[in-house]
mmCIF file of C-alpha atoms and ligand atoms in Angstrom:
data_model
loop_
_atom_site.group_PDB
_atom_site.id
_atom_site.type_symbol
_atom_site.label_atom_id
_atom_site.label_comp_id
_atom_site.label_asym_id
_atom_site.label_seq_id
_atom_site.Cartn_x
_atom_site.Cartn_y
_atom_site.Cartn_z
ATOM 1 C CA MET A 1 -24.398 26.685 -31.213
ATOM 2 C CA ALA A 2 -21.408 27.894 -33.201
ATOM 3 C CA ASP A 3 -18.943 25.418 -34.661
ATOM 4 C CA PHE A 4 -15.903 25.640 -32.417
ATOM 5 C CA ASN A 5 -14.089 22.765 -34.124
ATOM 6 C CA ALA A 6 -13.971 24.840 -37.298
ATOM 7 C CA VAL A 7 -12.334 27.608 -35.238
ATOM 8 C CA ILE A 8 -9.649 25.210 -34.038
ATOM 9 C CA SER A 9 -8.933 24.007 -37.594
ATOM 10 C CA PHE A 10 -8.797 27.570 -38.898
ATOM 11 C CA ILE A 11 -6.280 28.674 -36.284
ATOM 12 C CA LYS A 12 -4.093 25.601 -36.779
ATOM 13 C CA ALA A 13 -4.101 26.229 -40.526
ATOM 14 C CA GLN A 14 -3.099 29.874 -39.943
ATOM 15 C CA TYR A 15 -0.035 28.780 -38.001
ATOM 16 C CA LYS A 16 0.549 25.708 -40.200
ATOM 17 C CA THR A 17 0.994 23.496 -37.155
ATOM 18 C CA ASP A 18 -0.718 20.764 -35.231
ATOM 19 C CA SER A 19 1.155 21.412 -32.000
ATOM 20 C CA PHE A 20 0.144 23.723 -29.147
ATOM 21 C CA ILE A 21 -0.602 27.298 -30.204
ATOM 22 C CA PRO A 22 0.029 29.917 -27.510
ATOM 23 C CA LEU A 23 -1.772 33.245 -27.249
ATOM 24 C CA HIS A 24 1.170 35.476 -28.055
ATOM 25 C CA VAL A 25 4.867 34.767 -28.498
ATOM 26 C CA PRO A 26 7.723 37.083 -29.486
ATOM 27 C CA HIS A 27 8.988 37.166 -33.049
ATOM 28 C CA PHE A 28 12.739 37.661 -33.416
ATOM 29 C CA GLY A 29 13.430 38.171 -37.101
ATOM 30 C CA GLY A 30 15.768 41.153 -37.230
ATOM 31 C CA ASN A 31 18.921 42.499 -35.601
ATOM 32 C CA GLU A 32 18.214 41.105 -32.124
ATOM 33 C CA LYS A 33 21.290 38.858 -31.855
ATOM 34 C CA LYS A 34 23.585 41.392 -33.508
ATOM 35 C CA TYR A 35 22.672 44.224 -31.140
ATOM 36 C CA VAL A 36 22.696 42.072 -28.010
ATOM 37 C CA LEU A 37 26.143 40.650 -28.875
ATOM 38 C CA GLU A 38 27.427 44.149 -29.620
ATOM 39 C CA THR A 39 26.251 45.205 -26.179
ATOM 40 C CA ILE A 40 28.082 42.336 -24.501
ATOM 41 C CA ASP A 41 31.271 43.051 -26.490
ATOM 42 C CA SER A 42 31.099 46.709 -25.469
ATOM 43 C CA THR A 43 30.727 45.742 -21.756
ATOM 44 C CA PHE A 44 27.969 48.401 -21.490
ATOM 45 C CA VAL A 45 25.290 45.901 -20.504
ATOM 46 C CA SER A 46 23.802 47.870 -17.647
ATOM 47 C CA SER A 47 22.010 51.150 -17.224
ATOM 48 C CA VAL A 48 24.239 53.367 -19.367
ATOM 49 C CA GLY A 49 24.733 52.781 -23.047
ATOM 50 C CA ALA A 50 24.071 53.820 -26.605
ATOM 51 C CA TYR A 51 21.048 51.560 -27.044
ATOM 52 C CA VAL A 52 19.174 53.222 -24.189
ATOM 53 C CA ASP A 53 19.583 56.577 -25.951
ATOM 54 C CA GLN A 54 18.673 55.065 -29.311
ATOM 55 C CA PHE A 55 15.604 53.384 -27.838
ATOM 56 C CA GLU A 56 14.412 56.679 -26.384
ATOM 57 C CA SER A 57 14.779 58.508 -29.676
ATOM 58 C CA MET A 58 13.030 55.691 -31.561
ATOM 59 C CA MET A 59 10.154 55.870 -29.076
ATOM 60 C CA GLN A 60 9.905 59.647 -29.543
ATOM 61 C CA GLU A 61 9.643 59.134 -33.268
ATOM 62 C CA ILE A 62 7.129 56.275 -33.113
ATOM 63 C CA THR A 63 4.859 58.069 -30.655
ATOM 64 C CA GLN A 64 5.508 61.549 -32.114
ATOM 65 C CA THR A 65 6.366 62.933 -28.710
ATOM 66 C CA LYS A 66 9.108 65.278 -27.528
ATOM 67 C CA LYS A 67 10.561 63.156 -24.731
ATOM 68 C CA ALA A 68 10.732 59.408 -24.072
ATOM 69 C CA VAL A 69 12.259 57.778 -21.000
ATOM 70 C CA ALA A 70 13.283 54.115 -20.969
ATOM 71 C CA VAL A 71 12.242 52.324 -17.784
ATOM 72 C CA VAL A 72 12.501 48.853 -16.296
ATOM 73 C CA ASN A 73 8.899 47.857 -16.996
ATOM 74 C CA GLY A 74 5.492 49.306 -17.762
ATOM 75 C CA THR A 75 4.175 49.043 -14.204
ATOM 76 C CA ALA A 76 7.046 51.146 -12.838
ATOM 77 C CA GLY A 77 6.437 53.540 -15.715
ATOM 78 C CA ILE A 78 2.814 54.117 -14.687
ATOM 79 C CA GLN A 79 3.856 54.618 -11.064
ATOM 80 C CA VAL A 80 6.342 57.338 -12.036
ATOM 81 C CA ALA A 81 3.940 58.907 -14.545
ATOM 82 C CA LEU A 82 1.390 59.323 -11.757
ATOM 83 C CA ARG A 83 3.976 61.021 -9.565
ATOM 84 C CA LEU A 84 4.944 63.295 -12.473
ATOM 85 C CA VAL A 85 1.384 64.542 -12.970
ATOM 86 C CA GLY A 86 1.069 65.275 -9.247
ATOM 87 C CA VAL A 87 -0.560 62.208 -7.677
ATOM 88 C CA LYS A 88 0.292 62.210 -3.975
ATOM 89 C CA ALA A 89 -0.251 59.800 -1.088
ATOM 90 C CA GLY A 90 -3.917 59.707 -0.101
ATOM 91 C CA ASP A 91 -5.219 60.865 -3.497
ATOM 92 C CA GLU A 92 -7.616 59.020 -5.752
ATOM 93 C CA VAL A 93 -7.134 58.049 -9.395
ATOM 94 C CA LEU A 94 -9.959 57.293 -11.818
ATOM 95 C CA THR A 95 -9.485 54.204 -13.964
ATOM 96 C CA GLN A 96 -11.336 51.236 -15.396
ATOM 97 C CA ALA A 97 -12.071 47.985 -13.534
ATOM 98 C CA LEU A 98 -11.659 46.113 -16.812
ATOM 99 C CA THR A 99 -7.878 46.142 -17.002
ATOM 100 C CA PHE A 100 -4.769 44.154 -16.196
ATOM 101 C CA VAL A 101 -3.927 44.353 -12.485
ATOM 102 C CA ALA A 102 -0.773 46.413 -13.118
ATOM 103 C CA THR A 103 -2.854 49.553 -13.739
ATOM 104 C CA ALA A 104 -4.409 49.379 -10.270
ATOM 105 C CA ASN A 105 -1.170 48.232 -8.630
ATOM 106 C CA ALA A 106 0.792 51.185 -10.032
ATOM 107 C CA ILE A 107 -1.795 53.555 -8.526
ATOM 108 C CA THR A 108 -1.417 51.775 -5.189
ATOM 109 C CA TYR A 109 2.404 51.946 -5.301
ATOM 110 C CA GLN A 110 2.006 55.724 -5.457
ATOM 111 C CA ASN A 111 -0.051 55.395 -2.237
ATOM 112 C CA ALA A 112 -3.193 56.489 -4.034
ATOM 113 C CA THR A 113 -6.507 54.630 -4.342
ATOM 114 C CA PRO A 114 -8.142 53.607 -7.600
ATOM 115 C CA VAL A 115 -11.774 54.501 -8.307
ATOM 116 C CA PHE A 116 -13.206 52.110 -10.871
ATOM 117 C CA LEU A 117 -15.473 53.473 -13.612
ATOM 118 C CA ASP A 118 -17.288 51.696 -16.404
ATOM 119 C CA VAL A 119 -15.975 51.170 -19.936
ATOM 120 C CA ASP A 120 -17.529 51.758 -23.351
ATOM 121 C CA LEU A 121 -18.808 48.609 -25.047
ATOM 122 C CA ASP A 122 -17.158 49.416 -28.365
ATOM 123 C CA THR A 123 -13.621 50.214 -27.125
ATOM 124 C CA MET A 124 -13.537 48.217 -23.850
ATOM 125 C CA GLY A 125 -11.750 51.259 -22.381
ATOM 126 C CA ILE A 126 -12.885 53.817 -19.800
ATOM 127 C CA SER A 127 -16.070 55.631 -20.798
ATOM 128 C CA SER A 128 -16.050 59.434 -20.856
ATOM 129 C CA LYS A 129 -19.768 59.273 -20.072
ATOM 130 C CA ALA A 130 -19.076 57.209 -16.962
ATOM 131 C CA VAL A 131 -16.368 59.682 -15.919
ATOM 132 C CA ALA A 132 -18.673 62.663 -16.544
ATOM 133 C CA SER A 133 -21.582 61.232 -14.569
ATOM 134 C CA PHE A 134 -19.328 60.135 -11.716
ATOM 135 C CA LEU A 135 -17.872 63.643 -11.496
ATOM 136 C CA GLU A 136 -21.286 65.302 -11.728
ATOM 137 C CA GLU A 137 -22.351 63.271 -8.727
ATOM 138 C CA PHE A 138 -19.163 63.260 -6.649
ATOM 139 C CA GLY A 139 -16.869 65.947 -8.089
ATOM 140 C CA ASP A 140 -16.091 69.132 -6.175
ATOM 141 C CA LEU A 141 -14.032 71.474 -8.341
ATOM 142 C CA ARG A 142 -11.725 73.700 -6.327
ATOM 143 C CA GLU A 143 -8.885 76.114 -7.093
ATOM 144 C CA ASP A 144 -6.247 73.375 -6.822
ATOM 145 C CA GLY A 145 -8.130 70.580 -8.537
ATOM 146 C CA CYS A 146 -10.991 68.149 -8.180
ATOM 147 C CA TYR A 147 -12.102 66.524 -4.925
ATOM 148 C CA ASN A 148 -14.394 63.575 -4.273
ATOM 149 C CA LYS A 149 -17.398 64.744 -2.191
ATOM 150 C CA LYS A 150 -17.870 61.251 -0.828
ATOM 151 C CA SER A 151 -14.316 60.541 0.386
ATOM 152 C CA GLY A 152 -13.017 64.098 0.687
ATOM 153 C CA LYS A 153 -9.924 63.008 -1.232
ATOM 154 C CA LYS A 154 -8.344 64.720 -4.195
ATOM 155 C CA ILE A 155 -8.873 63.063 -7.582
ATOM 156 C CA SER A 156 -5.501 63.806 -9.082
ATOM 157 C CA ALA A 157 -5.372 61.705 -12.272
ATOM 158 C CA CYS A 158 -7.345 59.585 -14.704
ATOM 159 C CA VAL A 159 -5.764 56.497 -16.270
ATOM 160 C CA PRO A 160 -7.479 55.236 -19.417
ATOM 161 C CA MET A 161 -6.195 51.887 -20.707
ATOM 162 C CA HIS A 162 -6.312 50.994 -24.407
ATOM 163 C CA THR A 163 -7.545 47.429 -24.036
ATOM 164 C CA PHE A 164 -5.722 44.962 -26.320
ATOM 165 C CA GLY A 165 -4.630 47.941 -28.442
ATOM 166 C CA PHE A 166 -8.126 49.358 -29.128
ATOM 167 C CA PRO A 167 -7.937 53.122 -28.428
ATOM 168 C CA VAL A 168 -10.443 54.632 -25.980
ATOM 169 C CA HIS A 169 -12.558 57.640 -27.047
ATOM 170 C CA LEU A 170 -9.849 60.110 -26.099
ATOM 171 C CA ASP A 171 -11.297 63.435 -27.339
ATOM 172 C CA GLU A 172 -14.383 63.049 -25.173
ATOM 173 C CA LEU A 173 -12.346 61.858 -22.186
ATOM 174 C CA ILE A 174 -9.847 64.726 -22.497
ATOM 175 C CA MET A 175 -12.729 67.218 -22.625
ATOM 176 C CA VAL A 176 -14.307 65.887 -19.427
ATOM 177 C CA CYS A 177 -10.990 65.613 -17.579
ATOM 178 C CA ASN A 178 -9.892 69.117 -18.617
ATOM 179 C CA ALA A 179 -13.176 70.558 -17.336
ATOM 180 C CA TRP A 180 -12.501 68.925 -13.953
ATOM 181 C CA LYS A 181 -8.739 69.740 -13.927
ATOM 182 C CA ILE A 182 -7.791 66.058 -13.883
ATOM 183 C CA PRO A 183 -4.592 65.151 -15.779
ATOM 184 C CA ILE A 184 -4.570 62.025 -17.930
ATOM 185 C CA VAL A 185 -1.923 59.300 -17.822
ATOM 186 C CA GLU A 186 -2.490 56.889 -20.703
ATOM 187 C CA ASP A 187 -1.808 53.265 -19.885
ATOM 188 C CA ALA A 188 -0.708 52.505 -23.436
ATOM 189 C CA ALA A 189 1.097 49.334 -22.323
ATOM 190 C CA GLU A 190 -0.836 47.282 -24.882
ATOM 191 C CA SER A 191 -1.185 49.827 -27.663
ATOM 192 C CA ILE A 192 2.143 50.643 -29.288
ATOM 193 C CA GLY A 193 1.356 51.431 -32.924
ATOM 194 C CA SER A 194 -2.339 52.135 -32.287
ATOM 195 C CA GLU A 195 -3.728 55.490 -33.400
ATOM 196 C CA TYR A 196 -6.574 57.740 -32.371
ATOM 197 C CA LYS A 197 -7.638 60.141 -35.153
ATOM 198 C CA GLY A 198 -4.200 59.800 -36.725
ATOM 199 C CA LYS A 199 -2.260 60.348 -33.509
ATOM 200 C CA PRO A 200 -0.322 57.600 -31.691
ATOM 201 C CA THR A 201 -1.897 56.423 -28.444
ATOM 202 C CA GLY A 202 0.253 57.468 -25.512
ATOM 203 C CA SER A 203 0.813 60.921 -27.027
ATOM 204 C CA LEU A 204 -2.552 62.473 -26.152
ATOM 205 C CA GLY A 205 -2.507 62.449 -22.354
ATOM 206 C CA LYS A 206 -0.036 64.369 -20.213
ATOM 207 C CA VAL A 207 2.124 61.236 -20.011
ATOM 208 C CA GLY A 208 1.797 57.900 -21.833
ATOM 209 C CA VAL A 209 3.299 54.596 -20.730
ATOM 210 C CA PHE A 210 4.286 51.562 -22.807
ATOM 211 C CA SER A 211 5.335 48.030 -21.877
ATOM 212 C CA PHE A 212 7.830 45.746 -23.598
ATOM 213 C CA ASN A 213 7.101 42.656 -21.547
ATOM 214 C CA GLY A 214 7.471 39.251 -23.180
ATOM 215 C CA ASN A 215 3.833 38.978 -24.209
ATOM 216 C CA LYS A 216 3.509 42.406 -25.843
ATOM 217 C CA ILE A 217 3.838 43.088 -29.607
ATOM 218 C CA VAL A 218 7.372 44.361 -29.191
ATOM 219 C CA THR A 219 9.398 42.863 -26.369
ATOM 220 C CA CYS A 220 12.831 43.368 -24.869
ATOM 221 C CA GLY A 221 12.433 40.704 -22.194
ATOM 222 C CA GLY A 222 11.123 43.284 -19.772
ATOM 223 C CA GLY A 223 10.962 47.019 -20.191
ATOM 224 C CA GLY A 224 8.827 50.093 -20.469
ATOM 225 C CA ALA A 225 8.800 53.684 -21.632
ATOM 226 C CA LEU A 226 7.263 56.975 -20.577
ATOM 227 C CA VAL A 227 6.465 59.476 -23.297
ATOM 228 C CA THR A 228 5.355 63.095 -23.041
ATOM 229 C CA ASN A 229 5.257 66.334 -25.008
ATOM 230 C CA ASP A 230 6.206 68.276 -21.897
ATOM 231 C CA ILE A 231 10.004 68.249 -22.106
ATOM 232 C CA SER A 232 10.622 69.382 -18.536
ATOM 233 C CA LEU A 233 8.225 66.734 -17.228
ATOM 234 C CA GLY A 234 10.056 64.142 -19.330
ATOM 235 C CA GLU A 235 13.395 65.277 -17.962
ATOM 236 C CA LYS A 236 11.988 65.022 -14.456
ATOM 237 C CA GLY A 237 10.915 61.473 -15.328
ATOM 238 C CA LYS A 238 14.424 60.556 -16.434
ATOM 239 C CA TYR A 239 15.813 62.105 -13.254
ATOM 240 C CA LEU A 240 13.427 60.292 -10.910
ATOM 241 C CA THR A 241 13.886 56.914 -12.598
ATOM 242 C CA THR A 242 17.685 57.187 -12.377
ATOM 243 C CA THR A 243 17.894 57.708 -8.574
ATOM 244 C CA ALA A 244 17.403 61.516 -8.713
ATOM 245 C CA LYS A 245 21.125 62.108 -8.817
ATOM 246 C CA VAL A 246 22.340 65.690 -9.039
ATOM 247 C CA PRO A 247 24.990 65.837 -11.794
ATOM 248 C CA HIS A 248 28.472 65.906 -10.259
ATOM 249 C CA PRO A 249 31.799 64.453 -11.466
ATOM 250 C CA TYR A 250 32.243 62.232 -8.398
ATOM 251 C CA GLU A 251 29.958 63.094 -5.459
ATOM 252 C CA TYR A 252 26.793 61.175 -4.644
ATOM 253 C CA VAL A 253 24.156 63.859 -4.245
ATOM 254 C CA HIS A 254 20.465 62.953 -4.458
ATOM 255 C CA ASP A 255 17.941 65.669 -3.687
ATOM 256 C CA GLU A 256 14.711 63.641 -3.902
ATOM 257 C CA MET A 257 13.604 60.074 -3.328
ATOM 258 C CA GLY A 258 14.171 58.629 -6.780
ATOM 259 C CA TYR A 259 14.030 55.078 -8.100
ATOM 260 C CA ASN A 260 16.310 52.635 -9.833
ATOM 261 C CA PHE A 261 13.825 52.066 -12.637
ATOM 262 C CA ARG A 262 16.375 52.151 -15.457
ATOM 263 C CA MET A 263 16.165 49.895 -18.481
ATOM 264 C CA PRO A 264 19.489 48.047 -18.877
ATOM 265 C CA ASN A 265 21.329 48.624 -22.153
ATOM 266 C CA LEU A 266 21.151 44.868 -22.823
ATOM 267 C CA ASN A 267 17.367 45.067 -22.904
ATOM 268 C CA ALA A 268 17.440 48.327 -24.854
ATOM 269 C CA ALA A 269 19.505 46.586 -27.561
ATOM 270 C CA LEU A 270 16.768 43.977 -27.940
ATOM 271 C CA ALA A 271 14.109 46.711 -27.869
ATOM 272 C CA CYS A 272 15.795 48.651 -30.697
ATOM 273 C CA ALA A 273 16.000 45.544 -32.885
ATOM 274 C CA GLN A 274 12.317 44.851 -32.186
ATOM 275 C CA LEU A 275 11.141 48.422 -32.787
ATOM 276 C CA GLU A 276 12.826 48.336 -36.205
ATOM 277 C CA GLN A 277 10.292 45.628 -37.103
ATOM 278 C CA LEU A 278 7.220 47.279 -35.610
ATOM 279 C CA ASP A 279 5.686 48.340 -38.944
ATOM 280 C CA GLY A 280 6.025 44.812 -40.284
ATOM 281 C CA PHE A 281 4.455 43.339 -37.132
ATOM 282 C CA LEU A 282 1.543 45.769 -37.370
ATOM 283 C CA GLU A 283 0.913 44.934 -41.012
ATOM 284 C CA ASN A 284 1.147 41.199 -40.335
ATOM 285 C CA LYS A 285 -1.364 41.484 -37.490
ATOM 286 C CA ARG A 286 -3.742 43.693 -39.481
ATOM 287 C CA ASN A 287 -3.830 41.120 -42.278
ATOM 288 C CA PHE A 288 -4.387 38.369 -39.728
ATOM 289 C CA ALA A 289 -7.229 40.369 -38.151
ATOM 290 C CA ASN A 290 -8.856 40.726 -41.571
ATOM 291 C CA GLU A 291 -8.670 36.978 -42.112
ATOM 292 C CA TYR A 292 -10.071 36.288 -38.660
ATOM 293 C CA GLN A 293 -12.878 38.764 -39.291
ATOM 294 C CA SER A 294 -13.974 37.137 -42.573
ATOM 295 C CA PHE A 295 -13.718 33.694 -41.046
ATOM 296 C CA PHE A 296 -15.693 34.460 -37.876
ATOM 297 C CA ALA A 297 -18.378 36.260 -39.911
ATOM 298 C CA THR A 298 -19.163 32.937 -41.615
ATOM 299 C CA LYS A 299 -19.450 31.240 -38.207
ATOM 300 C CA GLY A 300 -21.760 33.750 -36.577
ATOM 301 C CA ILE A 301 -19.129 34.668 -33.962
ATOM 302 C CA LYS A 302 -18.387 38.321 -33.273
ATOM 303 C CA PHE A 303 -14.732 39.211 -33.906
ATOM 304 C CA ARG A 304 -13.822 42.532 -32.273
ATOM 305 C CA THR A 305 -12.505 45.189 -34.638
ATOM 306 C CA GLU A 306 -11.232 48.747 -34.330
ATOM 307 C CA THR A 307 -13.740 51.593 -33.937
ATOM 308 C CA PRO A 308 -14.153 54.409 -36.513
ATOM 309 C CA GLU A 309 -11.348 57.012 -36.607
ATOM 310 C CA THR A 310 -8.959 54.683 -34.792
ATOM 311 C CA LYS A 311 -6.315 52.184 -35.792
ATOM 312 C CA ALA A 312 -5.794 49.230 -33.476
ATOM 313 C CA ASN A 313 -2.475 47.407 -33.340
ATOM 314 C CA TYR A 314 -4.370 44.106 -32.903
ATOM 315 C CA TRP A 315 -2.013 43.062 -30.125
ATOM 316 C CA LEU A 316 -4.312 40.424 -28.600
ATOM 317 C CA MET A 317 -7.251 39.692 -30.836
ATOM 318 C CA CYS A 318 -10.557 38.679 -29.360
ATOM 319 C CA VAL A 319 -14.033 37.389 -29.966
ATOM 320 C CA GLU A 320 -17.245 38.183 -28.122
ATOM 321 C CA LEU A 321 -19.333 35.103 -27.349
ATOM 322 C CA GLU A 322 -23.120 35.141 -26.902
ATOM 323 C CA ASN A 323 -23.098 34.577 -23.152
ATOM 324 C CA LYS A 324 -21.065 33.086 -20.329
ATOM 325 C CA ALA A 325 -22.100 29.483 -21.030
ATOM 326 C CA GLU A 326 -21.055 29.786 -24.656
ATOM 327 C CA ARG A 327 -17.819 31.451 -23.585
ATOM 328 C CA ASP A 328 -17.017 28.654 -21.151
ATOM 329 C CA LEU A 329 -17.632 26.037 -23.826
ATOM 330 C CA PHE A 330 -15.401 27.952 -26.252
ATOM 331 C CA LEU A 331 -12.593 28.159 -23.664
ATOM 332 C CA GLN A 332 -12.962 24.494 -22.822
ATOM 333 C CA THR A 333 -13.067 23.252 -26.434
ATOM 334 C CA THR A 334 -10.149 25.327 -27.708
ATOM 335 C CA ASN A 335 -7.828 24.844 -24.725
ATOM 336 C CA SER A 336 -8.350 21.079 -24.653
ATOM 337 C CA ASN A 337 -7.471 20.936 -28.348
ATOM 338 C CA GLY A 338 -4.113 22.695 -28.216
ATOM 339 C CA VAL A 339 -5.322 26.188 -29.075
ATOM 340 C CA MET A 340 -4.771 28.600 -26.224
ATOM 341 C CA THR A 341 -7.578 31.033 -25.515
ATOM 342 C CA ARG A 342 -8.156 33.104 -22.385
ATOM 343 C CA PRO A 343 -11.026 35.093 -20.925
ATOM 344 C CA ILE A 344 -10.577 38.821 -20.417
ATOM 345 C CA TRP A 345 -9.439 39.845 -16.923
ATOM 346 C CA GLN A 346 -11.648 39.595 -13.873
ATOM 347 C CA LEU A 347 -12.807 43.074 -12.926
ATOM 348 C CA MET A 348 -10.473 44.704 -10.425
ATOM 349 C CA TYR A 349 -13.072 44.950 -7.635
ATOM 350 C CA ARG A 350 -13.353 41.152 -7.605
ATOM 351 C CA LEU A 351 -9.754 41.008 -6.357
ATOM 352 C CA PRO A 352 -9.463 41.098 -2.564
ATOM 353 C CA MET A 353 -7.126 44.094 -2.407
ATOM 354 C CA TYR A 354 -9.417 46.242 -4.570
ATOM 355 C CA ALA A 355 -12.824 45.074 -3.336
ATOM 356 C CA HIS A 356 -13.241 48.119 -1.090
ATOM 357 C CA CYS A 357 -12.633 50.738 -3.772
ATOM 358 C CA GLN A 358 -15.386 53.094 -4.866
ATOM 359 C CA ARG A 359 -16.940 52.214 -8.223
ATOM 360 C CA ASP A 360 -19.943 52.988 -10.397
ATOM 361 C CA LYS A 361 -22.396 50.523 -11.938
ATOM 362 C CA GLN A 362 -20.264 48.353 -14.176
ATOM 363 C CA VAL A 363 -22.904 47.399 -16.729
ATOM 364 C CA ASN A 364 -20.621 47.305 -19.769
ATOM 365 C CA ALA A 365 -17.559 45.956 -17.950
ATOM 366 C CA GLU A 366 -19.598 43.062 -16.541
ATOM 367 C CA PHE A 367 -21.116 42.343 -19.944
ATOM 368 C CA LEU A 368 -17.649 42.139 -21.520
ATOM 369 C CA GLU A 369 -16.158 40.228 -18.591
ATOM 370 C CA GLU A 370 -18.547 37.357 -19.318
ATOM 371 C CA ARG A 371 -18.070 37.273 -23.075
ATOM 372 C CA ILE A 372 -14.657 38.414 -24.311
ATOM 373 C CA VAL A 373 -12.037 35.780 -25.083
ATOM 374 C CA ASN A 374 -8.547 36.309 -26.486
ATOM 375 C CA ILE A 375 -7.473 34.057 -29.328
ATOM 376 C CA PRO A 376 -3.967 33.298 -30.675
ATOM 377 C CA SER A 377 -2.551 36.531 -32.082
ATOM 378 C CA SER A 378 1.196 36.074 -32.585
ATOM 379 C CA VAL A 379 2.799 37.291 -35.793
ATOM 380 C CA ARG A 380 2.513 34.365 -38.211
HETATM 381 C C1 PLP B 1 1.516 44.708 -19.630
HETATM 382 C C2 PLP B 1 0.687 45.732 -18.974
HETATM 383 C C3 PLP B 1 1.194 46.605 -17.990
HETATM 384 C C4 PLP B 1 2.497 46.454 -17.301
HETATM 385 O O1 PLP B 1 3.595 46.251 -18.028
HETATM 386 P P1 PLP B 1 4.847 45.452 -17.423
HETATM 387 O O2 PLP B 1 5.905 45.882 -18.388
HETATM 388 O O3 PLP B 1 4.513 44.009 -17.507
HETATM 389 O O4 PLP B 1 5.093 45.944 -16.052
HETATM 390 C C5 PLP B 1 0.395 47.614 -17.512
HETATM 391 N N1 PLP B 1 -0.867 47.766 -17.942
HETATM 392 C C6 PLP B 1 -1.401 46.947 -18.843
HETATM 393 C C7 PLP B 1 -2.793 47.169 -19.256
HETATM 394 C C8 PLP B 1 -0.660 45.897 -19.383
HETATM 395 O O5 PLP B 1 -1.217 45.069 -20.274
#
């Protein structure tokens, strides 16, 4: 049995405190107050303003993409991204069961149905092998795309999710999805700053989506962004998320059902100040991950690290316990001693609204579900 009390002492020493240690809290150490006050003084607190534009160009630079669109949150971003790549009511979307519920909800908001496929053990993200074998069994490739032989429905997107900032094996996934004419929307909500073979996550699929919720590495209270290298698709995204208004000096003309998914300038101001510090946050977390790794190695506990050819942002760090009993004891011991830890999400098909969805054998997802625990990961 591993020494969990030593884990508690180590974490308390890292944060130099004896009081409660949460999983992840924001770090405001830059121009946050300055930019937010400027926004209030300018009166441009709402959906138009210089910080929204600045945020979008910063996101283009960080993700090395041609077009970024600021949106109200990551969930709304995924919903719109799915619409942009052609997901229509009644379609199906391939994704992983091991994810935060927002991934599946966004698919449902677009009136499509998720199909849950297994993850890779090393990345905890959707497995290209699982996708390939599912499609070999159920895929029916037609002129206009891929159909599911079992349901008769069109499979019109695949949404990989970079769990806790660990990039999925994208090259392999892109190859399989291209062969079956299935566009990829990356749920990069957790992975700003992560890289796959030198490229930022979010930039490799047709559209990538980020979140700036309060618990993410970079937060603006609430917010999200779509990124894409397809400029016209990006412009369509901006159009749809700003009520699909046809430009006119004074008339209200809307030629499609759009959304009010805009990010207010007030939030964009906070986002800009936070993005300015992203490199520092990433370095701080990487150093912390290295310390965790050396420490856990001496305790015989497996600390999860990035896979070869990738860079993780170490958003939420995690350990893999031996089995469920050991995991439960770890959760119990840490949480009752002021150190917050949390098991990975329950698989989506355990939730009542997603229990009916088609899925494959979830060998790896179920293995991880019983063993992975997040540990405090805030910037120190
Ligand atoms: C945070 C998160 C989202 C949603 O982001 P919000 O900004 O909270 O709507 C989507 N997917 C995953 C995997 C997330 O972790």
